[in-house]
Coordinates of C-alpha atoms in Angstrom, one line a residue:
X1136 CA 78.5 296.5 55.6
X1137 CA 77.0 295.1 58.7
X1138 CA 74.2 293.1 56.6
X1139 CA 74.6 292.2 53.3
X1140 CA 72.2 290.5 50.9
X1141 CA 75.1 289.4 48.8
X1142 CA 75.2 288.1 45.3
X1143 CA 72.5 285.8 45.4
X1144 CA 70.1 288.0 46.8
X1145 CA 66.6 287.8 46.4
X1146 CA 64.9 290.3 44.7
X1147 CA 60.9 291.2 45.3
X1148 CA 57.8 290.0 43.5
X1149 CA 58.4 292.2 40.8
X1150 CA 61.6 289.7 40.0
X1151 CA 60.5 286.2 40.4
X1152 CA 56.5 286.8 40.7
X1153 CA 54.4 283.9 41.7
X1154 CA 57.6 282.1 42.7
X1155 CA 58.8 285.4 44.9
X1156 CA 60.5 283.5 48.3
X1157 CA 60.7 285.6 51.3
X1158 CA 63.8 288.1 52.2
X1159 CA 66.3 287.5 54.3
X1160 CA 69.0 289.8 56.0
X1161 CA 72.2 287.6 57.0
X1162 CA 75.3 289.2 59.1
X1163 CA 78.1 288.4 56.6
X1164 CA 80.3 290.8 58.2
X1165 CA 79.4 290.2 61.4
X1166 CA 80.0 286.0 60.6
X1167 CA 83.4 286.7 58.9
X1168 CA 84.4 288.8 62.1
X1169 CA 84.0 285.7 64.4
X1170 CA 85.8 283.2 62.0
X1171 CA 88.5 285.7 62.5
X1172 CA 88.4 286.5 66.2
X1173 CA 87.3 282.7 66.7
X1174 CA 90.8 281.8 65.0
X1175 CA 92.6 283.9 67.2
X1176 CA 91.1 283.3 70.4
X1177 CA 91.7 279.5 69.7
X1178 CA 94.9 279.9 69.1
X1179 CA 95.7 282.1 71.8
X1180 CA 94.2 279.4 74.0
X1181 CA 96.7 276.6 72.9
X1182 CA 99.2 279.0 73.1
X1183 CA 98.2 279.4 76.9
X1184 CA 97.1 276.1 77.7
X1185 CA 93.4 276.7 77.8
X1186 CA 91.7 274.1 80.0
X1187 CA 90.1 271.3 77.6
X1188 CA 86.7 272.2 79.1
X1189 CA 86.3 275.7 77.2
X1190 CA 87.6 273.8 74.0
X1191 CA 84.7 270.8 74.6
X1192 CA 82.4 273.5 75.8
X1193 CA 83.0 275.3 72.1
X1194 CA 82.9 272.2 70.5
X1195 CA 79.1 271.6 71.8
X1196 CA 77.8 274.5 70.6
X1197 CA 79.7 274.2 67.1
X1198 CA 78.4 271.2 66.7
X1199 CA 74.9 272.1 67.5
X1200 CA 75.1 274.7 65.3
X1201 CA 76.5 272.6 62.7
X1202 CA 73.5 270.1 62.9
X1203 CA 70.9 272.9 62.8
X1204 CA 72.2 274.5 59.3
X1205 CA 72.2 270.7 57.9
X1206 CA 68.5 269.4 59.0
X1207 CA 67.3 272.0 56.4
X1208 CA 69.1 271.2 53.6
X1209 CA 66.7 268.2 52.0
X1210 CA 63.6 269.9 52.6
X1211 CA 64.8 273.1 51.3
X1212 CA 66.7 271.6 48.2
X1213 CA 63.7 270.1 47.2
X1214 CA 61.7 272.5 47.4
X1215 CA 64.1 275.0 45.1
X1216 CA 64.7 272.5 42.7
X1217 CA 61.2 272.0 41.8
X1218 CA 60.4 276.3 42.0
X1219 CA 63.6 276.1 39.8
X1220 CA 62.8 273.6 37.3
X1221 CA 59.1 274.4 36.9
X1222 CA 60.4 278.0 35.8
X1223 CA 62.8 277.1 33.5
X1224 CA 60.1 274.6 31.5
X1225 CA 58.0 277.6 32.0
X1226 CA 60.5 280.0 30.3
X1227 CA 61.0 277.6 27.5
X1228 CA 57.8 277.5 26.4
X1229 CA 58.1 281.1 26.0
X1230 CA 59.5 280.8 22.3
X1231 CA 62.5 280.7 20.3
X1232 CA 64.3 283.5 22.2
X1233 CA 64.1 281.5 25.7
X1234 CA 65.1 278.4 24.1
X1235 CA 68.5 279.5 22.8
X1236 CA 69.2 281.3 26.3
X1237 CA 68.4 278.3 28.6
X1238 CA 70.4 276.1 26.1
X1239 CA 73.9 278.7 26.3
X1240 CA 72.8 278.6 30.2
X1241 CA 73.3 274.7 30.2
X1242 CA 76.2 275.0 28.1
X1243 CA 77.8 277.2 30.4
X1244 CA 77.2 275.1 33.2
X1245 CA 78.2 272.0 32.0
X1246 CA 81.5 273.6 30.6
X1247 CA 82.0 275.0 34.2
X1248 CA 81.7 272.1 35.8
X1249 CA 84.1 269.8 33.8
X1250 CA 86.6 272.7 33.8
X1251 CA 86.7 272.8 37.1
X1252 CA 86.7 268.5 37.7
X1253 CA 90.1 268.7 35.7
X1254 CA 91.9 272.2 36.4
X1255 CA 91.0 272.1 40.6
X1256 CA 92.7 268.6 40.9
X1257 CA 95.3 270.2 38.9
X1258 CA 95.9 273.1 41.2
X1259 CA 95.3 271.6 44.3
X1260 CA 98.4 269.0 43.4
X1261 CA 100.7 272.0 42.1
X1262 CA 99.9 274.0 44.7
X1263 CA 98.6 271.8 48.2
X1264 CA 96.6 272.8 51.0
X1265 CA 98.4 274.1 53.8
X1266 CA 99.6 271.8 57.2
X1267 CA 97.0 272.7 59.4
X1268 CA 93.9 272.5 57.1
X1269 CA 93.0 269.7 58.6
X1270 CA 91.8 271.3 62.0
X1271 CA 88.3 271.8 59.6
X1272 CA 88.1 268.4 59.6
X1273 CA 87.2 267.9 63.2
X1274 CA 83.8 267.6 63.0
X1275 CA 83.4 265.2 59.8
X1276 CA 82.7 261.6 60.9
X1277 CA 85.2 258.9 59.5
X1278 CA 83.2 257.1 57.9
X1279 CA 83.0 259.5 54.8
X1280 CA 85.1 259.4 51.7
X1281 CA 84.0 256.0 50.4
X1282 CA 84.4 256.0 46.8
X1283 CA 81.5 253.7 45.1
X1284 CA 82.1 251.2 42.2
X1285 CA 80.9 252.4 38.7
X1286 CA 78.0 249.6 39.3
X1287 CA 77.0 250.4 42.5
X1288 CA 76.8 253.9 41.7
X1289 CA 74.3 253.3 38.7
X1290 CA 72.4 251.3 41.0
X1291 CA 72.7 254.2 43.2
X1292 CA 70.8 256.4 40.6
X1293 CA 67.2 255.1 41.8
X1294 CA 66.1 254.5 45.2
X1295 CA 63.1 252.4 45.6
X1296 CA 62.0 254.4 48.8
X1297 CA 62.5 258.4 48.5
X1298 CA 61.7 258.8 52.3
X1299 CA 64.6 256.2 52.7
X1300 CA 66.8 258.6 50.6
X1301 CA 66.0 261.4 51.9
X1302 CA 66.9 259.9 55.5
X1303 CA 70.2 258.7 53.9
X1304 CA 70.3 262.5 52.5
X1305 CA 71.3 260.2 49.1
X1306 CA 71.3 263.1 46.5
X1307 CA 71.9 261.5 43.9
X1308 CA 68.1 259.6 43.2
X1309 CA 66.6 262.3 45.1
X1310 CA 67.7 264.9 42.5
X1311 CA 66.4 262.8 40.0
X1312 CA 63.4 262.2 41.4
X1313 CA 62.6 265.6 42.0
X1314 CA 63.5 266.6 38.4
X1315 CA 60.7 264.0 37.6
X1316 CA 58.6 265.6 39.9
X1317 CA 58.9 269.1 38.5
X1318 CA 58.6 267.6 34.9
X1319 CA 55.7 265.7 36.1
X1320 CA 53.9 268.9 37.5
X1321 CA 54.4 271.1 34.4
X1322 CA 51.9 268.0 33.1
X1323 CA 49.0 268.0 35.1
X1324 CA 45.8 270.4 35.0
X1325 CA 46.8 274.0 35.7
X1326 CA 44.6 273.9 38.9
X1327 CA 45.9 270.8 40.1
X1328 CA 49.5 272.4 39.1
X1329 CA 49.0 275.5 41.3
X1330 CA 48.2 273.5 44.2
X1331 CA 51.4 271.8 44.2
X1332 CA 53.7 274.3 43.4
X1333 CA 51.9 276.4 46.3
X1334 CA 52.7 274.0 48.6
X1335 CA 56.5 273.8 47.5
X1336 CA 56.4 277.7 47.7
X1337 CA 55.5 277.7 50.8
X1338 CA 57.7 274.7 52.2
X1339 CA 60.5 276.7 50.4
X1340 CA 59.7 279.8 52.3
X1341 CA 58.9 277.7 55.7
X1342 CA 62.7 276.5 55.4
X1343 CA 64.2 279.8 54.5
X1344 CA 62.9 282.1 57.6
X1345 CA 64.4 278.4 59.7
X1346 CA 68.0 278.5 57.6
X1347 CA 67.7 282.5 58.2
X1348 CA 67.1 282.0 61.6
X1349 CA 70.2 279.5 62.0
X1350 CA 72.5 281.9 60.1
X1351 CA 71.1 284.2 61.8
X1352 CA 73.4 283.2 65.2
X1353 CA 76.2 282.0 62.7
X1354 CA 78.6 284.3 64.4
X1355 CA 78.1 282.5 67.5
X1356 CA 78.3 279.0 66.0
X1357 CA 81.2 279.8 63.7
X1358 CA 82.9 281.5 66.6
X1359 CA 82.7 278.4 68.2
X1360 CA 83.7 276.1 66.0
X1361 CA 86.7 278.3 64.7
X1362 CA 88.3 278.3 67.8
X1363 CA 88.7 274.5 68.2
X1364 CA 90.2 275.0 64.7
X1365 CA 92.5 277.4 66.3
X1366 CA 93.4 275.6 68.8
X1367 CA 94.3 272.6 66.6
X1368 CA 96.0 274.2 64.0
X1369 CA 97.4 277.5 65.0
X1370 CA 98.1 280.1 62.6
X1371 CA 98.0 277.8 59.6
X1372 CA 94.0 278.0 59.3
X1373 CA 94.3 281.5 58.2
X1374 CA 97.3 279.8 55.6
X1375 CA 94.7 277.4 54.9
X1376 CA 91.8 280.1 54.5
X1377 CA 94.0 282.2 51.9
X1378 CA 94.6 279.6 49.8
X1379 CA 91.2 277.9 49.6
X1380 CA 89.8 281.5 49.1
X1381 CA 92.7 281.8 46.1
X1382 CA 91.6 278.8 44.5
X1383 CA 88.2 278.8 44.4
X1384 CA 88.4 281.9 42.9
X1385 CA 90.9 280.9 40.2
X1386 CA 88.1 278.6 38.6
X1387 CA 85.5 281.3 38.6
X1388 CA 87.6 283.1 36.4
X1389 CA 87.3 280.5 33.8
X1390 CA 83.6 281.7 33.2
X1391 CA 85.0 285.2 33.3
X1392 CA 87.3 284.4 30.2
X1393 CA 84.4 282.1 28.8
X1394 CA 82.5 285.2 28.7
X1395 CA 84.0 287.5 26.4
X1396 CA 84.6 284.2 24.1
X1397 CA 81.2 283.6 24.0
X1398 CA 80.5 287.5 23.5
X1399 CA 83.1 288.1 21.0
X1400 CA 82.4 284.3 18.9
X1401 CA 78.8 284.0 19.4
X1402 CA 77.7 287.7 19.8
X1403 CA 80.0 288.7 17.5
X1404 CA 80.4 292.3 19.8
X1405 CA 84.6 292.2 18.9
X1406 CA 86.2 293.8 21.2
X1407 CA 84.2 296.6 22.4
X1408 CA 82.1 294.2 24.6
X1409 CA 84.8 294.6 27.3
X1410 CA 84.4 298.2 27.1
X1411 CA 80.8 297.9 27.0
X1412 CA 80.4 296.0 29.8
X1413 CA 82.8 297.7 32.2
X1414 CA 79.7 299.7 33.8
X1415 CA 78.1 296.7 34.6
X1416 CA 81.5 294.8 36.4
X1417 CA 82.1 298.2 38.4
X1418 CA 78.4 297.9 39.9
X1419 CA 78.8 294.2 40.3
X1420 CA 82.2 294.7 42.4
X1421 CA 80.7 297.0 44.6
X1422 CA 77.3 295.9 45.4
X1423 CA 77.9 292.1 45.2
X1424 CA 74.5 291.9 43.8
X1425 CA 72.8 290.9 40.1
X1426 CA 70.0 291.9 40.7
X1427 CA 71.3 295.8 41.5
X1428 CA 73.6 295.4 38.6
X1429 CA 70.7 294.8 36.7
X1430 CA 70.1 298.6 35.1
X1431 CA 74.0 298.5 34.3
X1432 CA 73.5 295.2 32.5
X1433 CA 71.6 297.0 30.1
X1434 CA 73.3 299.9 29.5
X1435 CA 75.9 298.0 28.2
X1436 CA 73.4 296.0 25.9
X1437 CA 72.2 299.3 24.5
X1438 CA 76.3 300.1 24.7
X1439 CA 76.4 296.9 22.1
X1440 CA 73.3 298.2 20.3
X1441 CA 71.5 294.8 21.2
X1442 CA 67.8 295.1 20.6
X1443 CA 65.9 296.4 23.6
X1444 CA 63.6 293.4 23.2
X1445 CA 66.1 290.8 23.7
X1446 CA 67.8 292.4 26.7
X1447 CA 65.0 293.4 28.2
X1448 CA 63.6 289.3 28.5
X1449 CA 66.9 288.1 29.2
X1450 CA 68.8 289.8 31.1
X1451 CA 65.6 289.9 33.9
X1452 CA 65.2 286.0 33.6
X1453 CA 69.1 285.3 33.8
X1454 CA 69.2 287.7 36.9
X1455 CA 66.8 285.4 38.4
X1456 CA 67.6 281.7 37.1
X1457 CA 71.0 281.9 35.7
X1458 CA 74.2 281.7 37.8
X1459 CA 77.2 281.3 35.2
X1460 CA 79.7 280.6 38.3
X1461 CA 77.8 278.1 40.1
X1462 CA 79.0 275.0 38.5
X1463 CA 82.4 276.0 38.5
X1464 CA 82.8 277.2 41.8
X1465 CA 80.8 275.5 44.1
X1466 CA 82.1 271.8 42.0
X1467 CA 85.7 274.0 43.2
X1468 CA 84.8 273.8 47.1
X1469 CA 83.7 270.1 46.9
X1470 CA 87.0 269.5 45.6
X1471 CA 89.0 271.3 48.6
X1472 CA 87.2 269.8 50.8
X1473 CA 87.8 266.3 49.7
X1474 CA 91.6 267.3 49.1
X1475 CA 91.3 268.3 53.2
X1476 CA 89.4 265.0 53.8
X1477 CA 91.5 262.6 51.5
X1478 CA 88.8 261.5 49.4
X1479 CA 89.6 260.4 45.9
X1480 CA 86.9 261.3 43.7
X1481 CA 86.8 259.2 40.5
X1482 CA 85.6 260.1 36.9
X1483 CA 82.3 258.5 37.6
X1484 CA 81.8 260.4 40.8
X1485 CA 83.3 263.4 38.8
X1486 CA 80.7 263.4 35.9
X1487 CA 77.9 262.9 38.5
X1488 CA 79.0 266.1 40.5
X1489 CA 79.0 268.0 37.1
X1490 CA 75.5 267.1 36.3
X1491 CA 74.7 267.4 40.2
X1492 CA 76.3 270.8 40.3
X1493 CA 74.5 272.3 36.9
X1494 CA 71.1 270.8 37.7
X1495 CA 70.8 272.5 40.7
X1496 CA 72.9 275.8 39.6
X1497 CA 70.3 276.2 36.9
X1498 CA 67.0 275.4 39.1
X1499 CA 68.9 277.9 42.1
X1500 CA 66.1 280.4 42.6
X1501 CA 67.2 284.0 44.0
X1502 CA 68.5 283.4 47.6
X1503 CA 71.0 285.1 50.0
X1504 CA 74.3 284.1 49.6
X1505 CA 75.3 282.3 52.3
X1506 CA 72.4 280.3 52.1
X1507 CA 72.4 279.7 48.5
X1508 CA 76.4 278.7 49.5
X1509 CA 75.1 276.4 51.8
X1510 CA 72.5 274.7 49.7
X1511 CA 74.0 274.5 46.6
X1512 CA 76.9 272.9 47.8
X1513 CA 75.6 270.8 50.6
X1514 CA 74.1 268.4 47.6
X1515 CA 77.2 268.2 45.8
X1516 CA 79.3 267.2 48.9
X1517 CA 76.8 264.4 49.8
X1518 CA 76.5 263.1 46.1
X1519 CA 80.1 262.8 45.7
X1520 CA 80.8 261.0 49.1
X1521 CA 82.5 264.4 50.6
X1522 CA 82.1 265.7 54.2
X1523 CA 79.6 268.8 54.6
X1524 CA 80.9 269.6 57.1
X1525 CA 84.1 272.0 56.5
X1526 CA 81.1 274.3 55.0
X1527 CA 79.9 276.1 58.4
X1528 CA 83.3 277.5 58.7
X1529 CA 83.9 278.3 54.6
X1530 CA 80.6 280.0 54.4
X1531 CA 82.2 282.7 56.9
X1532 CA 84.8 283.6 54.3
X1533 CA 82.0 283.3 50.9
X1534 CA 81.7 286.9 50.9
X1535 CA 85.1 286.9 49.3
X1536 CA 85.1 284.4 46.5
X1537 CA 81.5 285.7 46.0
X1538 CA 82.8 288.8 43.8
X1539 CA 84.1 286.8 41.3
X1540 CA 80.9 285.3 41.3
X1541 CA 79.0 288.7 40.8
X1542 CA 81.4 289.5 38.5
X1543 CA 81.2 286.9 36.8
X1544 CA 77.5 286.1 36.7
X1545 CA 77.1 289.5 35.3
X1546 CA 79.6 289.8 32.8
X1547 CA 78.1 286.7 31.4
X1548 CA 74.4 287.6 31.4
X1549 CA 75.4 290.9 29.1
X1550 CA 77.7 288.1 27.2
X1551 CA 74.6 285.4 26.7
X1552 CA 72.3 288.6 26.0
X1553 CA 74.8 289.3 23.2
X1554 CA 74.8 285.8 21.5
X1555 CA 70.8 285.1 22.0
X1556 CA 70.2 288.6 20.1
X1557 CA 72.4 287.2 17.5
X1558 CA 70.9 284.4 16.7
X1559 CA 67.6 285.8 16.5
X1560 CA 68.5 288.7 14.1
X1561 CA 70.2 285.5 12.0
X1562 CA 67.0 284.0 12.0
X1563 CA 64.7 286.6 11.1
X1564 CA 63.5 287.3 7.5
X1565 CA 64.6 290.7 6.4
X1566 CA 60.9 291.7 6.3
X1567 CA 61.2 291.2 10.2
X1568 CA 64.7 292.4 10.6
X1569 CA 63.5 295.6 8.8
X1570 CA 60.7 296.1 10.9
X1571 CA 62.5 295.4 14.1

């Protein structure tokens, strides 16, 4: 598939409404090619003795490429996190129902997200990256890695200038500050409310059609940057490729297991939910999308005779707000990169990544994935003191770690579906239960 709108894809008006963002095609295939032949040509070239001219020549227009995809990441994480945020207070207002689904959805998160702070250290120690990985480093300025004290990072929390922090691209009190913000805006008048998230709409949309744009001529730019990598390293970046692509995967499955506990102890299903929801997985594998495994998703709700009420509000809203891998995952590529870059990450760092990591998985509106791979990481990396950089070249090879993440995301959303439908028949009166 040439172009693919891949897991995080978003869907039209009818999905997200008011808060609808505009499309974008991205050439996944087309990117993953050039990491490949950009590998090969690199190493070819050290094999020959390529003049150092083509290899500064690549590194150029790497590097500008590199600087383009990272200028939008502030603007553009702001704006999501307060579409994000202001949707999910909206949706809790809704009733009971939307309550106990955002409160699995944190819950999941979280659980994700410290799984993968102990089991990813874990791995990467049992199992270390590859000689060679290191060539992804090339880019990343030395500087980076500092671990903060457990004062200064409390102090770290609040900035007294957001512009500052923003400059500083100091995640930590800018997420805060936005989740303020959002909180703040679900406040005010309604009219006065409109006008702002209107403007962070369209900000949102102004810096998607310019990340588009940039990933857009990844091919070249990855191309380029891949083959100083091959020249540096030689066949060991594909070594290194396979085994960050093995591990990050490893963790999603943790929310795949977590899934049919939550189905089979919450929602009670036993163990005809992983029948049920086969359907649903095969659809998932092969379109890489939630939002096309949506009409799967419930016909395996009515395969666990869930009310059609329930599945019908949840499964739409989770398809849009929930992404049950997020934590996991994306917490999984921070910690490869800092295993590549050396960095130590302590428990205070750790926790902050967790809450980093589900904040903004929760808020993550609908987006392409390699976009939403970029984004949602980019934040973690900076709050936890780890180089962004390695990501220009991992987002070539998302498209493969991305189907546990559809497969995972949706096997979840059936699973959550399952346990918020169970609570509410609990709940209900058996004058109510009768006439449901």
């Amino acid at each position: 598939m040439a172009l693919l709108e891949s897991e995080n894809a978003a869907p039209g008006s009818g999905a997200q409404g008011k808060f609808a963002l505009v499309s974008i095609r991205l050439p996944v295939a087309l990117t993953f090619a050039a990491l490949v032949g950009g590998l090969l040509a690199g190493i070819a070239g050290g094999a020959m003795g390529a003049p150092n001219a083509l290899t500064d020549i690549a590194a150029l227009i790497g590097g500008l490429w590199l600087r383009a995809l990272q200028m939008t990441i502030i603007p553009l994480v702001a704006a999501l996190l307060v579409l994000g945020l202001v949707q999910m207070i909206m949706a809790a207002r809704v009733g009971t129902v939307a309550r106990r689904m955002l409160a699995i959805m944190v819950a999941v998160q979280l659980a994700g997200g410290a799984f993968t702070s102990i089991a990813m250290p874990a791995l990467l120690r049992a199992f270390p990256v590859p000689e060679g990985a290191g060539a992804f480093l090339a880019k990343t300025p030395e500087s980076v890695g500092e671990v903060p004290g457990v004062l200064d990072f409390m102090a770290s929390l609040v900035s007294p200038n957001i512009i500052a922090a923003a400059a500083e691209t100091a995640m930590l009190p800018l997420t805060l500050f936005f989740v303020m913000f959002a909180v703040a805006i679900t406040r005010l008048p309604e009219d006065q409310g409109e006008r702002l998230l209107g403007f962070f709409h369209a900000l949102g949309n102004v810096m998607l059609l310019i990340i588009g744009w940039v990933l857009g001529i990844a091919p070249i730019g990855v191309f380029a940057l891949a083959y100083g990598v091959g020249v540096q390293s030689g066949g060991g970046a594909f070594a290194a490729l396979g085994h960050y692509v093995l591990t990050v995967t490893a963790m999603g499955t943790f929310i795949l297991a977590l899934a049919y506990g939550i189905a089979i102890g919450l929602g009670r299903t036993g163990a005809r939910f992983a029948t049920a929801v086969l359907p649903a997985q095969a659809v998932a594998l092969s379109t890489q999308s939630s939002l096309a495994s949506l009409p799967a998703m419930l016909d395996s709700a009515g395969r666990l005779s869930l009310r059609a009420s329930t599945a019908e509000f949840v499964l739409p809203l989770a398809v849009v707000i929930f992404r049950a891998t997020s934590a996991a995952m994306n917490l999984a590529v921070v910690y490869y990169i800092a295993a590549l870059a050396g960095v130590e990450v302590s428990p205070t760092v750790a926790v902050a990544g967790i809450l980093i990591a589900s904040v903004i998985s929760l808020s993550a509106v609908s987006l392409p994935g390699s976009i939403s791979f970029v984004v949602s990481i980019g934040p973690i990396a900076l709050a936890m003191g780890v180089p962004v950089e390695p990501l220009a070249l991992l987002v070539a090879v998302e498209m493969l770690p991305d189907l546990m993440r559809t497969l995972g995301n949706v096997t979840m959303n059936v699973a959550v579906t399952s346990a918020v439908d169970r609570a509410a028949a609990s709940s209900e009166t058996p004058k109510e239960a009768a006439a449901t």
